[in-house]
Amino acid sequence: MRTNMFNRRKWRQATMYAVGSVKVKLLLSCCIVFALLAFTTRTPSFVGWKNRSDALYKSSLPKKGYALLINTWKRNDLLKKSISHYASCPGLQSIHIVWSEPDPPSDSIIKYLNHVVQLHSKDGREIELKFDINKEDSLNNRFKEIKDLKTDVVFSIDDDIIFPCASVELAFSVWQSANDAMVGFVPRVHWVDESKGDQGNFVYGGWWSVWWTGTYSMVLSKAALFHKKYLSLYTYEMPASIREYVTKNRNCEDIAMSFLVANATGAPPIWVKGKIFEIGSTGISSLGGHSEKRTECVNRFVAEFGKMPLVSTTVKAVDSRNIWFW
Ligand SMILES: *[C@@H]1O[C@H](CO)[C@@H](O)[C@H](O)[C@H]1NC(C)=O
């Protein structure tokens, strides 16, 4: 009896294995046939499908696009590169340059940028270019309210990183599904420091923490889309002590914005997959002591808000056309 059962089980395993290997072989041959089709024949209908999916996607993009809100400081060459790139993106409606240098922009850079913008203003699209000139040099300048903004959403960006238009359009379409959320490319995380008791002490985690845990609770405003209403909330509604802290420490305006949006929505931000090209070489994040300063900011803002508003998540948005296996 026992041997009988044993044999039967063995037999079943053998057949399962056989069926499995047939499936694997079938799948492999399908892959090979498909690859051959794709690479050798390049039939028009195969190429046609790609074009069709692009056309389908483009036709669904709304007329009303996004505004570029770019923060720059004494790096005219980077500014030129960035603007030249983003002006070519189809959804871009206007460009707002946050200028906080002591000297106003030179005639030559104004001329250059106007030329670039004109070059891409065709097919009925007119890109607006504006400098927002500030007397005081404060990181809060980047979140000033923009008067007469025609779009609902701004794409806030630093002058030293570039994202391909396809990545920006993806983030824009994610934002359209979640108008209140902050949608961005650079995630960061916070957690409770358990060695310091169970409340009140939070730690700021950089990219490696996000990578290790797959969890994030902020997206940085150096590369994020958000509704323009948050600009006026930041400038007029948020406690002035937070803006003063940002000005004094020359840091953490992005964390403050993440707190503000999380407090308003009670929801996490959305991380979108995008290709990043860094065109500048130095940034404050490469200086020492950066993460301690950021941790200080988080704890300070928790005290100001009277709670920890940030919400963690593990969700990431990707372009499904680039994913083959579901
Ligand atoms: C947080 O949100 C609440 C409820 O919307 C609001 O009353 C409060 O002023 C916000 N706090 C800050 C610091 O913005």
PDB file of C-alpha atoms in Angstrom, residues 28-322:
ATOM      1  CA  LEU A  28      10.814  29.343 -25.596  1.00  0.00           C
ATOM      2  CA  SER A  29       9.933  28.564 -29.188  1.00  0.00           C
ATOM      3  CA  CYS A  30       7.248  31.261 -29.132  1.00  0.00           C
ATOM      4  CA  CYS A  31       9.855  33.729 -27.896  1.00  0.00           C
ATOM      5  CA  ILE A  32      12.272  32.742 -30.629  1.00  0.00           C
ATOM      6  CA  VAL A  33       9.642  32.986 -33.353  1.00  0.00           C
ATOM      7  CA  PHE A  34       8.523  36.358 -32.030  1.00  0.00           C
ATOM      8  CA  ALA A  35      12.069  37.675 -31.800  1.00  0.00           C
ATOM      9  CA  LEU A  36      12.760  36.496 -35.347  1.00  0.00           C
ATOM     10  CA  LEU A  37       9.627  38.244 -36.551  1.00  0.00           C
ATOM     11  CA  ALA A  38      10.573  41.440 -34.810  1.00  0.00           C
ATOM     12  CA  PHE A  39      14.197  41.608 -35.832  1.00  0.00           C
ATOM     13  CA  THR A  40      14.396  40.058 -39.296  1.00  0.00           C
ATOM     14  CA  THR A  41      11.179  40.867 -41.101  1.00  0.00           C
ATOM     15  CA  ARG A  42      10.297  44.191 -39.438  1.00  0.00           C
ATOM     16  CA  THR A  43       6.872  43.964 -41.001  1.00  0.00           C
ATOM     17  CA  PRO A  44       5.075  47.286 -41.452  1.00  0.00           C
ATOM     18  CA  SER A  45       2.179  46.110 -39.309  1.00  0.00           C
ATOM     19  CA  PHE A  46       4.509  45.440 -36.388  1.00  0.00           C
ATOM     20  CA  VAL A  47       6.001  48.914 -36.643  1.00  0.00           C
ATOM     21  CA  GLY A  48       2.491  50.234 -37.214  1.00  0.00           C
ATOM     22  CA  TRP A  49       1.392  49.040 -33.810  1.00  0.00           C
ATOM     23  CA  LYS A  50       4.080  51.066 -32.117  1.00  0.00           C
ATOM     24  CA  ASN A  51       3.055  54.188 -34.016  1.00  0.00           C
ATOM     25  CA  ARG A  52      -0.561  53.526 -33.260  1.00  0.00           C
ATOM     26  CA  SER A  53       0.008  53.241 -29.537  1.00  0.00           C
ATOM     27  CA  ASP A  54       2.011  56.483 -29.597  1.00  0.00           C
ATOM     28  CA  ALA A  55      -0.702  58.263 -31.578  1.00  0.00           C
ATOM     29  CA  LEU A  56      -3.382  56.927 -29.267  1.00  0.00           C
ATOM     30  CA  TYR A  57      -1.455  58.196 -26.272  1.00  0.00           C
ATOM     31  CA  LYS A  58      -0.719  61.628 -27.793  1.00  0.00           C
ATOM     32  CA  SER A  59      -4.313  62.215 -28.840  1.00  0.00           C
ATOM     33  CA  SER A  60      -5.391  61.614 -25.257  1.00  0.00           C
ATOM     34  CA  LEU A  61      -3.099  64.322 -23.870  1.00  0.00           C
ATOM     35  CA  PRO A  62      -5.130  67.389 -22.943  1.00  0.00           C
ATOM     36  CA  LYS A  63      -4.567  70.791 -24.543  1.00  0.00           C
ATOM     37  CA  LYS A  64      -3.852  72.355 -21.202  1.00  0.00           C
ATOM     38  CA  GLY A  65      -0.351  71.341 -20.220  1.00  0.00           C
ATOM     39  CA  TYR A  66       2.028  72.234 -17.424  1.00  0.00           C
ATOM     40  CA  ALA A  67       4.215  75.191 -16.495  1.00  0.00           C
ATOM     41  CA  LEU A  68       7.922  74.784 -15.893  1.00  0.00           C
ATOM     42  CA  LEU A  69       9.050  76.359 -12.638  1.00  0.00           C
ATOM     43  CA  ILE A  70      12.821  76.372 -12.672  1.00  0.00           C
ATOM     44  CA  ASN A  71      15.094  77.450  -9.875  1.00  0.00           C
ATOM     45  CA  THR A  72      18.529  78.678 -10.923  1.00  0.00           C
ATOM     46  CA  TRP A  73      21.488  80.352  -9.303  1.00  0.00           C
ATOM     47  CA  LYS A  74      24.548  81.653 -11.133  1.00  0.00           C
ATOM     48  CA  ARG A  75      24.651  78.861 -13.652  1.00  0.00           C
ATOM     49  CA  ASN A  76      23.599  80.406 -16.937  1.00  0.00           C
ATOM     50  CA  ASP A  77      25.037  77.585 -19.023  1.00  0.00           C
ATOM     51  CA  LEU A  78      22.906  75.006 -17.183  1.00  0.00           C
ATOM     52  CA  LEU A  79      19.853  77.231 -17.446  1.00  0.00           C
ATOM     53  CA  LYS A  80      20.325  77.498 -21.222  1.00  0.00           C
ATOM     54  CA  LYS A  81      20.681  73.728 -21.550  1.00  0.00           C
ATOM     55  CA  SER A  82      17.604  73.002 -19.431  1.00  0.00           C
ATOM     56  CA  ILE A  83      15.333  75.519 -21.124  1.00  0.00           C
ATOM     57  CA  SER A  84      16.463  74.426 -24.595  1.00  0.00           C
ATOM     58  CA  HIS A  85      15.518  70.881 -23.677  1.00  0.00           C
ATOM     59  CA  TYR A  86      12.158  71.456 -21.956  1.00  0.00           C
ATOM     60  CA  ALA A  87      10.960  73.912 -24.605  1.00  0.00           C
ATOM     61  CA  SER A  88      10.885  70.948 -26.985  1.00  0.00           C
ATOM     62  CA  CYS A  89       8.467  68.958 -24.773  1.00  0.00           C
ATOM     63  CA  PRO A  90       4.946  68.968 -26.257  1.00  0.00           C
ATOM     64  CA  GLY A  91       2.987  69.555 -23.028  1.00  0.00           C
ATOM     65  CA  LEU A  92       4.965  72.601 -21.912  1.00  0.00           C
ATOM     66  CA  GLN A  93       2.886  75.816 -21.791  1.00  0.00           C
ATOM     67  CA  SER A  94       5.041  78.339 -19.995  1.00  0.00           C
ATOM     68  CA  ILE A  95       8.418  78.788 -18.324  1.00  0.00           C
ATOM     69  CA  HIS A  96       8.954  80.638 -15.049  1.00  0.00           C
ATOM     70  CA  ILE A  97      12.531  81.225 -14.037  1.00  0.00           C
ATOM     71  CA  VAL A  98      13.072  81.930 -10.346  1.00  0.00           C
ATOM     72  CA  TRP A  99      15.912  84.432 -10.279  1.00  0.00           C
ATOM     73  CA  SER A 100      17.478  85.319  -6.920  1.00  0.00           C
ATOM     74  CA  GLU A 101      20.923  86.563  -7.958  1.00  0.00           C
ATOM     75  CA  PRO A 102      21.930  90.088  -6.933  1.00  0.00           C
ATOM     76  CA  ASP A 103      22.283  91.137 -10.594  1.00  0.00           C
ATOM     77  CA  PRO A 104      19.319  90.939 -12.951  1.00  0.00           C
ATOM     78  CA  PRO A 105      19.550  88.532 -15.917  1.00  0.00           C
ATOM     79  CA  SER A 106      21.827  89.836 -18.662  1.00  0.00           C
ATOM     80  CA  ASP A 107      20.497  90.951 -22.037  1.00  0.00           C
ATOM     81  CA  SER A 108      22.364  88.135 -23.719  1.00  0.00           C
ATOM     82  CA  ILE A 109      20.690  85.373 -21.691  1.00  0.00           C
ATOM     83  CA  ILE A 110      17.258  86.939 -22.108  1.00  0.00           C
ATOM     84  CA  LYS A 111      17.835  87.145 -25.849  1.00  0.00           C
ATOM     85  CA  TYR A 112      19.112  83.564 -26.026  1.00  0.00           C
ATOM     86  CA  LEU A 113      16.182  82.110 -24.081  1.00  0.00           C
ATOM     87  CA  ASN A 114      13.593  84.079 -26.042  1.00  0.00           C
ATOM     88  CA  HIS A 115      15.118  82.751 -29.219  1.00  0.00           C
ATOM     89  CA  VAL A 116      14.960  79.147 -27.945  1.00  0.00           C
ATOM     90  CA  VAL A 117      11.332  79.566 -26.926  1.00  0.00           C
ATOM     91  CA  GLN A 118      10.371  81.063 -30.290  1.00  0.00           C
ATOM     92  CA  LEU A 119      12.046  78.174 -32.061  1.00  0.00           C
ATOM     93  CA  HIS A 120       9.693  75.725 -30.361  1.00  0.00           C
ATOM     94  CA  SER A 121       6.570  77.904 -30.442  1.00  0.00           C
ATOM     95  CA  LYS A 122       4.906  76.541 -33.524  1.00  0.00           C
ATOM     96  CA  ASP A 123       1.813  74.622 -34.603  1.00  0.00           C
ATOM     97  CA  GLY A 124      -0.346  77.100 -32.727  1.00  0.00           C
ATOM     98  CA  ARG A 125       1.582  76.615 -29.492  1.00  0.00           C
ATOM     99  CA  GLU A 126       3.043  79.657 -27.854  1.00  0.00           C
ATOM    100  CA  ILE A 127       5.364  79.152 -24.916  1.00  0.00           C
ATOM    101  CA  GLU A 128       5.447  81.996 -22.452  1.00  0.00           C
ATOM    102  CA  LEU A 129       8.793  82.876 -20.829  1.00  0.00           C
ATOM    103  CA  LYS A 130       8.987  84.889 -17.627  1.00  0.00           C
ATOM    104  CA  PHE A 131      11.675  85.792 -15.140  1.00  0.00           C
ATOM    105  CA  ASP A 132      10.613  86.109 -11.546  1.00  0.00           C
ATOM    106  CA  ILE A 133      13.199  88.487 -10.129  1.00  0.00           C
ATOM    107  CA  ASN A 134      13.687  88.455  -6.351  1.00  0.00           C
ATOM    108  CA  LYS A 135      15.498  90.956  -4.177  1.00  0.00           C
ATOM    109  CA  GLU A 136      16.075  88.577  -1.318  1.00  0.00           C
ATOM    110  CA  ASP A 137      18.009  85.361  -1.886  1.00  0.00           C
ATOM    111  CA  SER A 138      15.812  82.759  -0.179  1.00  0.00           C
ATOM    112  CA  LEU A 139      14.905  79.189  -1.041  1.00  0.00           C
ATOM    113  CA  ASN A 140      11.278  80.159  -0.406  1.00  0.00           C
ATOM    114  CA  ASN A 141      11.386  82.168  -3.645  1.00  0.00           C
ATOM    115  CA  ARG A 142      10.873  79.034  -5.668  1.00  0.00           C
ATOM    116  CA  PHE A 143       7.401  78.574  -4.189  1.00  0.00           C
ATOM    117  CA  LYS A 144       6.054  82.081  -4.667  1.00  0.00           C
ATOM    118  CA  GLU A 145       2.590  82.365  -6.121  1.00  0.00           C
ATOM    119  CA  ILE A 146       2.608  82.865  -9.922  1.00  0.00           C
ATOM    120  CA  LYS A 147       0.122  85.474 -11.099  1.00  0.00           C
ATOM    121  CA  ASP A 148      -1.958  84.754 -14.233  1.00  0.00           C
ATOM    122  CA  LEU A 149      -0.780  81.173 -14.536  1.00  0.00           C
ATOM    123  CA  LYS A 150      -2.765  79.476 -17.316  1.00  0.00           C
ATOM    124  CA  THR A 151      -2.094  75.910 -16.264  1.00  0.00           C
ATOM    125  CA  ASP A 152      -3.219  74.228 -13.041  1.00  0.00           C
ATOM    126  CA  VAL A 153       0.005  72.375 -12.478  1.00  0.00           C
ATOM    127  CA  VAL A 154       3.657  73.344 -12.216  1.00  0.00           C
ATOM    128  CA  PHE A 155       6.649  71.167 -12.900  1.00  0.00           C
ATOM    129  CA  SER A 156       9.178  72.298 -10.328  1.00  0.00           C
ATOM    130  CA  ILE A 157      12.755  71.562 -11.345  1.00  0.00           C
ATOM    131  CA  ASP A 158      16.360  72.415 -10.476  1.00  0.00           C
ATOM    132  CA  ASP A 159      18.609  73.747 -13.217  1.00  0.00           C
ATOM    133  CA  ASP A 160      21.104  70.881 -13.000  1.00  0.00           C
ATOM    134  CA  ILE A 161      18.949  67.848 -13.787  1.00  0.00           C
ATOM    135  CA  ILE A 162      17.200  66.973 -17.011  1.00  0.00           C
ATOM    136  CA  PHE A 163      14.415  64.477 -17.640  1.00  0.00           C
ATOM    137  CA  PRO A 164      13.464  63.320 -21.146  1.00  0.00           C
ATOM    138  CA  CYS A 165      10.140  64.725 -22.381  1.00  0.00           C
ATOM    139  CA  ALA A 166       8.642  61.204 -22.254  1.00  0.00           C
ATOM    140  CA  SER A 167       9.330  60.995 -18.503  1.00  0.00           C
ATOM    141  CA  VAL A 168       7.790  64.421 -17.894  1.00  0.00           C
ATOM    142  CA  GLU A 169       4.694  63.567 -19.936  1.00  0.00           C
ATOM    143  CA  LEU A 170       4.314  60.351 -17.937  1.00  0.00           C
ATOM    144  CA  ALA A 171       4.483  62.271 -14.661  1.00  0.00           C
ATOM    145  CA  PHE A 172       1.986  64.781 -16.069  1.00  0.00           C
ATOM    146  CA  SER A 173      -0.504  62.048 -16.930  1.00  0.00           C
ATOM    147  CA  VAL A 174      -0.064  60.534 -13.462  1.00  0.00           C
ATOM    148  CA  TRP A 175      -0.798  63.946 -11.983  1.00  0.00           C
ATOM    149  CA  GLN A 176      -3.985  64.161 -14.053  1.00  0.00           C
ATOM    150  CA  SER A 177      -5.217  61.066 -12.235  1.00  0.00           C
ATOM    151  CA  ALA A 178      -4.344  62.578  -8.865  1.00  0.00           C
ATOM    152  CA  ASN A 179      -4.630  66.372  -8.967  1.00  0.00           C
ATOM    153  CA  ASP A 180      -3.929  66.892  -5.287  1.00  0.00           C
ATOM    154  CA  ALA A 181      -0.854  64.710  -5.065  1.00  0.00           C
ATOM    155  CA  MET A 182       2.763  65.659  -5.420  1.00  0.00           C
ATOM    156  CA  VAL A 183       4.094  63.606  -8.323  1.00  0.00           C
ATOM    157  CA  GLY A 184       7.843  63.342  -8.751  1.00  0.00           C
ATOM    158  CA  PHE A 185      11.005  61.535  -9.707  1.00  0.00           C
ATOM    159  CA  VAL A 186      13.182  61.770  -6.594  1.00  0.00           C
ATOM    160  CA  PRO A 187      11.777  59.859  -3.580  1.00  0.00           C
ATOM    161  CA  ARG A 188      12.898  60.199   0.038  1.00  0.00           C
ATOM    162  CA  VAL A 189      11.744  58.550   3.238  1.00  0.00           C
ATOM    163  CA  HIS A 190      11.449  59.173   6.968  1.00  0.00           C
ATOM    164  CA  TRP A 191      11.166  56.756   9.853  1.00  0.00           C
ATOM    165  CA  VAL A 192      10.920  56.749  13.628  1.00  0.00           C
ATOM    166  CA  ASP A 193      14.199  56.543  15.510  1.00  0.00           C
ATOM    167  CA  GLU A 194      13.371  53.838  18.040  1.00  0.00           C
ATOM    168  CA  SER A 195      16.470  54.418  20.149  1.00  0.00           C
ATOM    169  CA  LYS A 196      15.009  57.767  21.192  1.00  0.00           C
ATOM    170  CA  GLY A 197      11.659  56.636  22.538  1.00  0.00           C
ATOM    171  CA  ASP A 198       8.552  55.931  20.542  1.00  0.00           C
ATOM    172  CA  GLN A 199       7.557  59.430  19.533  1.00  0.00           C
ATOM    173  CA  GLY A 200       8.977  62.730  18.469  1.00  0.00           C
ATOM    174  CA  ASN A 201      12.201  61.561  16.905  1.00  0.00           C
ATOM    175  CA  PHE A 202      12.259  61.018  13.208  1.00  0.00           C
ATOM    176  CA  VAL A 203      15.096  60.281  10.822  1.00  0.00           C
ATOM    177  CA  TYR A 204      15.422  61.461   7.238  1.00  0.00           C
ATOM    178  CA  GLY A 205      16.463  58.753   4.787  1.00  0.00           C
ATOM    179  CA  GLY A 206      18.170  59.386   1.452  1.00  0.00           C
ATOM    180  CA  TRP A 207      18.171  57.439  -1.756  1.00  0.00           C
ATOM    181  CA  TRP A 208      19.835  54.316  -0.287  1.00  0.00           C
ATOM    182  CA  SER A 209      17.132  53.969   2.344  1.00  0.00           C
ATOM    183  CA  VAL A 210      14.481  54.171  -0.358  1.00  0.00           C
ATOM    184  CA  TRP A 211      16.359  51.649  -2.446  1.00  0.00           C
ATOM    185  CA  TRP A 212      16.784  49.242   0.454  1.00  0.00           C
ATOM    186  CA  THR A 213      13.198  49.376   1.742  1.00  0.00           C
ATOM    187  CA  GLY A 214      11.260  50.221  -1.421  1.00  0.00           C
ATOM    188  CA  THR A 215       9.389  52.726   0.731  1.00  0.00           C
ATOM    189  CA  TYR A 216       9.129  56.505   0.446  1.00  0.00           C
ATOM    190  CA  SER A 217       7.095  59.309   1.976  1.00  0.00           C
ATOM    191  CA  MET A 218       8.288  62.398   0.065  1.00  0.00           C
ATOM    192  CA  VAL A 219       9.195  63.344  -3.480  1.00  0.00           C
ATOM    193  CA  LEU A 220      11.594  66.251  -3.720  1.00  0.00           C
ATOM    194  CA  SER A 221      10.527  69.486  -5.363  1.00  0.00           C
ATOM    195  CA  LYS A 222      13.701  69.559  -7.428  1.00  0.00           C
ATOM    196  CA  ALA A 223      11.801  67.321  -9.834  1.00  0.00           C
ATOM    197  CA  ALA A 224       8.061  67.180  -9.125  1.00  0.00           C
ATOM    198  CA  LEU A 225       4.670  68.235 -10.403  1.00  0.00           C
ATOM    199  CA  PHE A 226       2.085  69.706  -8.082  1.00  0.00           C
ATOM    200  CA  HIS A 227      -1.032  71.876  -8.192  1.00  0.00           C
ATOM    201  CA  LYS A 228      -0.422  75.630  -8.220  1.00  0.00           C
ATOM    202  CA  LYS A 229      -2.659  76.069  -5.158  1.00  0.00           C
ATOM    203  CA  TYR A 230       0.207  74.744  -3.028  1.00  0.00           C
ATOM    204  CA  LEU A 231       2.341  77.738  -4.002  1.00  0.00           C
ATOM    205  CA  SER A 232      -0.023  80.159  -2.298  1.00  0.00           C
ATOM    206  CA  LEU A 233      -0.547  77.777   0.627  1.00  0.00           C
ATOM    207  CA  TYR A 234       3.229  77.670   1.092  1.00  0.00           C
ATOM    208  CA  THR A 235       3.634  81.434   0.919  1.00  0.00           C
ATOM    209  CA  TYR A 236       0.530  82.641   2.780  1.00  0.00           C
ATOM    210  CA  GLU A 237      -0.914  79.811   4.890  1.00  0.00           C
ATOM    211  CA  MET A 238       2.046  77.834   6.168  1.00  0.00           C
ATOM    212  CA  PRO A 239       3.438  79.129   9.495  1.00  0.00           C
ATOM    213  CA  ALA A 240       5.965  81.907   8.810  1.00  0.00           C
ATOM    214  CA  SER A 241       8.380  80.283  11.258  1.00  0.00           C
ATOM    215  CA  ILE A 242       8.882  77.421   8.788  1.00  0.00           C
ATOM    216  CA  ARG A 243       9.733  79.809   5.944  1.00  0.00           C
ATOM    217  CA  GLU A 244      12.096  81.678   8.260  1.00  0.00           C
ATOM    218  CA  TYR A 245      13.802  78.410   9.200  1.00  0.00           C
ATOM    219  CA  VAL A 246      14.241  77.571   5.493  1.00  0.00           C
ATOM    220  CA  THR A 247      15.731  80.989   4.710  1.00  0.00           C
ATOM    221  CA  LYS A 248      18.082  80.910   7.671  1.00  0.00           C
ATOM    222  CA  ASN A 249      19.380  77.383   7.104  1.00  0.00           C
ATOM    223  CA  ARG A 250      19.345  77.572   3.306  1.00  0.00           C
ATOM    224  CA  ASN A 251      17.860  74.099   3.213  1.00  0.00           C
ATOM    225  CA  CYS A 252      14.686  71.967   3.459  1.00  0.00           C
ATOM    226  CA  GLU A 253      12.200  74.029   1.421  1.00  0.00           C
ATOM    227  CA  ASP A 254      11.455  70.750  -0.359  1.00  0.00           C
ATOM    228  CA  ILE A 255      10.743  68.918   2.904  1.00  0.00           C
ATOM    229  CA  ALA A 256       8.460  71.791   3.971  1.00  0.00           C
ATOM    230  CA  MET A 257       6.531  71.484   0.705  1.00  0.00           C
ATOM    231  CA  SER A 258       6.192  67.707   1.209  1.00  0.00           C
ATOM    232  CA  PHE A 259       4.820  68.318   4.721  1.00  0.00           C
ATOM    233  CA  LEU A 260       2.396  70.926   3.416  1.00  0.00           C
ATOM    234  CA  VAL A 261       0.949  68.689   0.690  1.00  0.00           C
ATOM    235  CA  ALA A 262       0.786  65.631   2.978  1.00  0.00           C
ATOM    236  CA  ASN A 263      -0.984  67.703   5.662  1.00  0.00           C
ATOM    237  CA  ALA A 264      -3.508  68.948   3.104  1.00  0.00           C
ATOM    238  CA  THR A 265      -4.228  65.546   1.519  1.00  0.00           C
ATOM    239  CA  GLY A 266      -3.520  62.978   4.232  1.00  0.00           C
ATOM    240  CA  ALA A 267      -2.068  60.855   1.433  1.00  0.00           C
ATOM    241  CA  PRO A 268       1.377  59.841   0.189  1.00  0.00           C
ATOM    242  CA  PRO A 269       3.035  61.397  -2.879  1.00  0.00           C
ATOM    243  CA  ILE A 270       3.526  59.439  -6.124  1.00  0.00           C
ATOM    244  CA  TRP A 271       6.927  58.354  -7.373  1.00  0.00           C
ATOM    245  CA  VAL A 272       7.170  58.114 -11.146  1.00  0.00           C
ATOM    246  CA  LYS A 273       9.886  56.185 -12.948  1.00  0.00           C
ATOM    247  CA  GLY A 274      11.979  58.538 -15.041  1.00  0.00           C
ATOM    248  CA  LYS A 275      15.411  58.736 -16.588  1.00  0.00           C
ATOM    249  CA  ILE A 276      17.579  61.311 -14.803  1.00  0.00           C
ATOM    250  CA  PHE A 277      20.450  63.147 -16.471  1.00  0.00           C
ATOM    251  CA  GLU A 278      22.553  65.211 -14.098  1.00  0.00           C
ATOM    252  CA  ILE A 279      24.197  68.060 -15.977  1.00  0.00           C
ATOM    253  CA  GLY A 280      25.691  69.955 -13.029  1.00  0.00           C
ATOM    254  CA  SER A 281      28.423  68.529 -10.843  1.00  0.00           C
ATOM    255  CA  THR A 282      27.943  69.978  -7.377  1.00  0.00           C
ATOM    256  CA  GLY A 283      24.886  70.191  -5.191  1.00  0.00           C
ATOM    257  CA  ILE A 284      24.246  70.625  -1.486  1.00  0.00           C
ATOM    258  CA  SER A 285      23.441  66.931  -1.181  1.00  0.00           C
ATOM    259  CA  SER A 286      27.091  66.096  -1.896  1.00  0.00           C
ATOM    260  CA  LEU A 287      28.281  68.169   1.064  1.00  0.00           C
ATOM    261  CA  GLY A 288      28.969  66.494   4.412  1.00  0.00           C
ATOM    262  CA  GLY A 289      26.478  66.603   7.245  1.00  0.00           C
ATOM    263  CA  HIS A 290      23.629  66.830   4.797  1.00  0.00           C
ATOM    264  CA  SER A 291      21.488  64.066   6.207  1.00  0.00           C
ATOM    265  CA  GLU A 292      21.813  65.296   9.821  1.00  0.00           C
ATOM    266  CA  LYS A 293      20.580  68.728   8.718  1.00  0.00           C
ATOM    267  CA  ARG A 294      17.664  67.126   6.900  1.00  0.00           C
ATOM    268  CA  THR A 295      16.781  65.060   9.983  1.00  0.00           C
ATOM    269  CA  GLU A 296      16.783  68.274  12.022  1.00  0.00           C
ATOM    270  CA  CYS A 297      14.386  69.848   9.517  1.00  0.00           C
ATOM    271  CA  VAL A 298      11.985  66.894   9.711  1.00  0.00           C
ATOM    272  CA  ASN A 299      11.835  67.051  13.518  1.00  0.00           C
ATOM    273  CA  ARG A 300      11.494  70.814  13.508  1.00  0.00           C
ATOM    274  CA  PHE A 301       8.606  70.703  11.031  1.00  0.00           C
ATOM    275  CA  VAL A 302       6.855  67.943  12.999  1.00  0.00           C
ATOM    276  CA  ALA A 303       6.892  70.317  15.978  1.00  0.00           C
ATOM    277  CA  GLU A 304       5.528  73.175  13.821  1.00  0.00           C
ATOM    278  CA  PHE A 305       2.749  71.076  12.288  1.00  0.00           C
ATOM    279  CA  GLY A 306       1.908  69.519  15.649  1.00  0.00           C
ATOM    280  CA  LYS A 307       2.093  66.031  14.110  1.00  0.00           C
ATOM    281  CA  MET A 308       3.904  63.971  11.502  1.00  0.00           C
ATOM    282  CA  PRO A 309       1.796  64.463   8.346  1.00  0.00           C
ATOM    283  CA  LEU A 310       3.945  62.368   5.954  1.00  0.00           C
ATOM    284  CA  VAL A 311       2.437  59.081   4.777  1.00  0.00           C
ATOM    285  CA  SER A 312       4.626  56.239   3.497  1.00  0.00           C
ATOM    286  CA  THR A 313       3.927  54.114   0.451  1.00  0.00           C
ATOM    287  CA  THR A 314       5.608  51.572  -1.833  1.00  0.00           C
ATOM    288  CA  VAL A 315       3.691  52.369  -5.019  1.00  0.00           C
ATOM    289  CA  LYS A 316       5.616  53.444  -8.121  1.00  0.00           C
ATOM    290  CA  ALA A 317       4.122  54.561 -11.435  1.00  0.00           C
ATOM    291  CA  VAL A 318       5.647  53.266 -14.671  1.00  0.00           C
ATOM    292  CA  ASP A 319       4.811  53.533 -18.360  1.00  0.00           C
ATOM    293  CA  SER A 320       3.097  50.232 -19.197  1.00  0.00           C
ATOM    294  CA  ARG A 321       4.305  50.409 -22.800  1.00  0.00           C
ATOM    295  CA  ASN A 322       7.812  49.790 -21.508  1.00  0.00           C
TER     296      ASN A 322
END
